[in-house]
Coordinates of N, CA and C in Angstrom, one line a residue:
A235 N 0.8 -1.2 0.0 CA 0.0 0.0 0.0 C 0.9 1.2 0.0
T236 N 0.5 2.2 -0.7 CA 1.2 3.5 -0.8 C 0.8 4.4 0.3
P237 N 1.6 5.4 0.7 CA 1.2 6.3 1.7 C -0.1 7.0 1.4
F238 N -0.3 7.3 0.1 CA -1.5 8.0 -0.2 C -2.8 7.1 0.1
T239 N -2.7 5.8 -0.2 CA -3.9 5.0 0.0 C -4.0 4.8 1.5
I240 N -3.0 4.8 2.3 CA -3.1 4.7 3.8 C -3.7 6.0 4.3
E241 N -3.3 7.1 3.8 CA -3.9 8.4 4.2 C -5.4 8.4 3.9
C242 N -5.8 8.0 2.7 CA -7.2 8.0 2.3 C -8.0 7.0 3.1
T243 N -7.4 5.9 3.4 CA -8.1 4.9 4.3 C -8.3 5.4 5.7
L244 N -7.3 6.0 6.2 CA -7.5 6.6 7.6 C -8.5 7.7 7.6
L245 N -8.5 8.6 6.5 CA -9.5 9.6 6.4 C -10.9 9.1 6.4
A246 N -11.1 8.0 5.6 CA -12.4 7.4 5.5 C -12.9 6.8 6.8
I247 N -12.0 6.2 7.5 CA -12.3 5.6 8.8 C -12.7 6.7 9.8
I248 N -11.9 7.8 9.8 CA -12.3 8.9 10.7 C -13.6 9.5 10.3
L249 N -13.9 9.7 9.0 CA -15.1 10.3 8.6 C -16.3 9.4 8.9
I250 N -16.2 8.1 8.9 CA -17.2 7.2 9.2 C -17.6 7.1 10.7
F251 N -16.5 7.0 11.5 CA -16.7 6.8 12.9 C -16.7 8.0 13.8
M252 N -16.2 9.1 13.3 CA -16.1 10.3 14.1 C -16.7 11.5 13.4
P253 N -17.6 12.2 14.1 CA -18.2 13.4 13.4 C -17.1 14.4 13.3
I254 N -17.1 15.2 12.3 CA -16.1 16.3 12.1 C -16.9 17.5 11.6
N255 N -16.4 18.6 12.1 CA -17.0 19.9 11.7 C -16.7 20.1 10.2
L256 N -17.6 20.5 9.4 CA -17.5 20.7 8.0 C -16.4 21.8 7.7
Y257 N -16.4 22.9 8.5 CA -15.4 24.0 8.3 C -14.0 23.5 8.6
A258 N -13.9 22.7 9.6 CA -12.6 22.1 9.9 C -12.1 21.2 8.8
F259 N -13.0 20.4 8.2 CA -12.6 19.6 7.1 C -12.1 20.4 5.9
W260 N -12.8 21.4 5.5 CA -12.4 22.3 4.4 C -11.2 23.1 4.7
L261 N -11.0 23.5 6.0 CA -9.8 24.2 6.3 C -8.6 23.3 6.2
F262 N -8.7 22.0 6.7 CA -7.6 21.0 6.6 C -7.3 20.8 5.1
G263 N -8.3 20.7 4.2 CA -8.1 20.5 2.8 C -7.4 21.7 2.2
L264 N -7.7 22.9 2.6 CA -7.1 24.0 2.1 C -5.6 24.1 2.5
L265 N -5.3 23.8 3.8 CA -4.0 23.8 4.2 C -3.1 22.7 3.6
R266 N -3.8 21.6 3.4 CA -3.1 20.4 2.8 C -2.7 20.8 1.4
N267 N -3.6 21.4 0.6 CA -3.3 21.7 -0.8 C -2.2 22.8 -0.9
L268 N -2.3 23.8 0.0 CA -1.3 24.8 0.1 C 0.1 24.2 0.4
H269 N 0.1 23.3 1.3 CA 1.4 22.6 1.6 C 1.9 21.8 0.4
E270 N 1.1 21.1 -0.3 CA 1.5 20.4 -1.5 C 2.1 21.4 -2.6
I271 N 1.4 22.5 -2.8 CA 1.9 23.5 -3.7 C 3.3 24.0 -3.2
H272 N 3.4 24.2 -1.9 CA 4.6 24.7 -1.3 C 5.8 23.7 -1.5
I273 N 5.6 22.4 -1.3 CA 6.8 21.5 -1.4 C 7.1 21.2 -2.8
H274 N 6.2 21.4 -3.7 CA 6.5 21.1 -5.1 C 7.0 22.3 -5.9
S275 N 6.8 23.5 -5.4 CA 7.2 24.7 -6.1 C 8.6 25.2 -5.8
N276 N 9.2 24.7 -4.8 CA 10.5 25.1 -4.3 C 10.6 26.5 -3.9
I277 N 9.4 27.0 -3.4 CA 9.3 28.4 -2.9 C 9.1 28.2 -1.4
E278 N 9.9 29.0 -0.6 CA 9.8 28.9 0.9 C 8.7 30.0 1.3
L279 N 7.5 29.6 1.5 CA 6.5 30.5 2.0 C 6.6 30.6 3.5
P280 N 6.7 31.9 3.9 CA 7.0 32.1 5.4 C 6.0 31.4 6.3
L281 N 4.7 31.5 6.0 CA 3.7 30.9 6.9 C 3.9 29.4 7.0
L282 N 4.1 28.7 5.9 CA 4.2 27.2 5.9 C 5.6 26.8 6.3
S283 N 6.6 27.6 6.0 CA 7.9 27.1 6.3 C 8.2 27.1 7.8
K284 N 7.5 27.9 8.6 CA 7.7 28.0 10.0 C 6.8 27.0 10.9
M285 N 5.9 26.3 10.2 CA 5.0 25.4 11.0 C 5.8 24.2 11.4
P286 N 5.7 23.9 12.7 CA 6.5 22.7 13.2 C 5.8 21.4 12.8
L287 N 6.6 20.4 12.6 CA 6.3 19.0 12.3 C 5.8 18.9 10.8
L288 N 5.7 19.9 10.0 CA 5.4 19.8 8.6 C 6.7 19.6 7.8
S289 N 6.6 18.9 6.8 CA 7.9 18.6 6.0 C 8.2 19.9 5.2
K290 N 9.5 20.1 5.0 CA 10.0 21.3 4.3 C 10.3 20.9 2.8
T291 N 10.5 21.9 2.0 CA 10.8 21.6 0.6 C 12.0 20.7 0.4
K292 N 13.0 20.9 1.2 CA 14.2 20.0 1.1 C 13.9 18.6 1.4
H293 N 13.1 18.3 2.3 CA 12.7 16.9 2.7 C 12.0 16.3 1.5
H294 N 11.1 17.0 0.8 CA 10.4 16.4 -0.3 C 11.3 16.3 -1.6
D295 N 12.2 17.3 -1.7 CA 13.2 17.2 -2.8 C 14.1 16.0 -2.7
D296 N 14.5 15.7 -1.5 CA 15.3 14.4 -1.3 C 14.5 13.2 -1.7
H297 N 13.2 13.2 -1.4 CA 12.3 12.1 -1.8 C 12.3 11.9 -3.4
H298 N 12.2 13.0 -4.1 CA 12.2 12.9 -5.5 C 13.6 12.5 -6.1
A299 N 14.6 13.0 -5.4 CA 16.0 12.7 -5.9 C 16.5 11.3 -5.7
H300 N 16.0 10.7 -4.6 CA 16.6 9.4 -4.2 C 15.5 8.3 -4.3
L301 N 14.3 8.6 -4.2 CA 13.1 7.6 -4.3 C 13.2 6.4 -3.4
D302 N 14.0 6.5 -2.3 CA 14.0 5.4 -1.4 C 13.8 5.9 0.1
G303 N 13.1 6.9 0.2 CA 12.8 7.4 1.6 C 12.0 8.8 1.5
N304 N 11.8 9.3 2.7 CA 11.0 10.6 2.8 C 9.7 10.5 2.1
Y305 N 8.9 9.5 2.4 CA 7.6 9.2 1.8 C 6.5 10.1 2.3
A306 N 6.6 10.6 3.6 CA 5.6 11.4 4.1 C 5.7 12.8 3.6
S307 N 4.6 13.2 2.8 CA 4.7 14.5 2.2 C 4.3 15.6 3.2
T308 N 3.5 15.3 4.2 CA 3.0 16.3 5.2 C 3.8 16.2 6.5
F309 N 3.7 15.1 7.2 CA 4.2 15.0 8.5 C 5.5 14.2 8.5
V310 N 6.6 15.0 8.8 CA 8.0 14.4 8.8 C 8.1 13.3 9.8
W311 N 7.4 13.5 10.9 CA 7.6 12.5 12.0 C 7.1 11.1 11.6
M312 N 6.2 11.0 10.6 CA 5.8 9.7 10.2 C 7.0 8.9 9.6
D313 N 7.8 9.6 8.8 CA 9.0 8.9 8.3 C 9.9 8.4 9.4
R314 N 10.0 9.2 10.5 CA 10.9 8.7 11.6 C 10.3 7.5 12.3
I315 N 8.9 7.5 12.4 CA 8.3 6.4 13.1 C 8.5 5.1 12.2
F316 N 8.2 5.2 10.9 CA 8.3 4.0 10.0 C 9.7 3.8 9.5
K317 N 10.7 4.5 10.0 CA 12.1 4.4 9.6 C 12.3 4.5 8.1
T318 N 11.6 5.5 7.4 CA 11.8 5.7 6.0 C 12.4 7.1 5.8
N319 N 12.9 7.7 6.8 CA 13.6 9.0 6.7 C 14.9 8.8 6.0
F320 N 15.1 9.6 5.0 CA 16.4 9.5 4.2 C 17.4 10.5 4.8
Y321 N 18.6 9.9 5.1 CA 19.7 10.7 5.7 C 20.8 10.7 4.7
K322 N 21.5 11.9 4.5 CA 22.7 11.9 3.7 C 23.9 11.5 4.4

């Protein structure tokens, strides 16, 4: 299973078993999309660059350069937990 399918499965489980505020859901989607644009554009946006626990552009660039680690595109700590963090 890919990290994307795992994220989608977890989201589906959360939405089925836990009620969630519609505004919180859309806010999360907005922030997630802004973060994806941020890590793929190689632009350091001040607001997103300073958020703790979010992956930085360099972390994601290493994923594309080596393809054998840094799979978590949002939360860097997930790579540490699953031991997929790429170190130079």
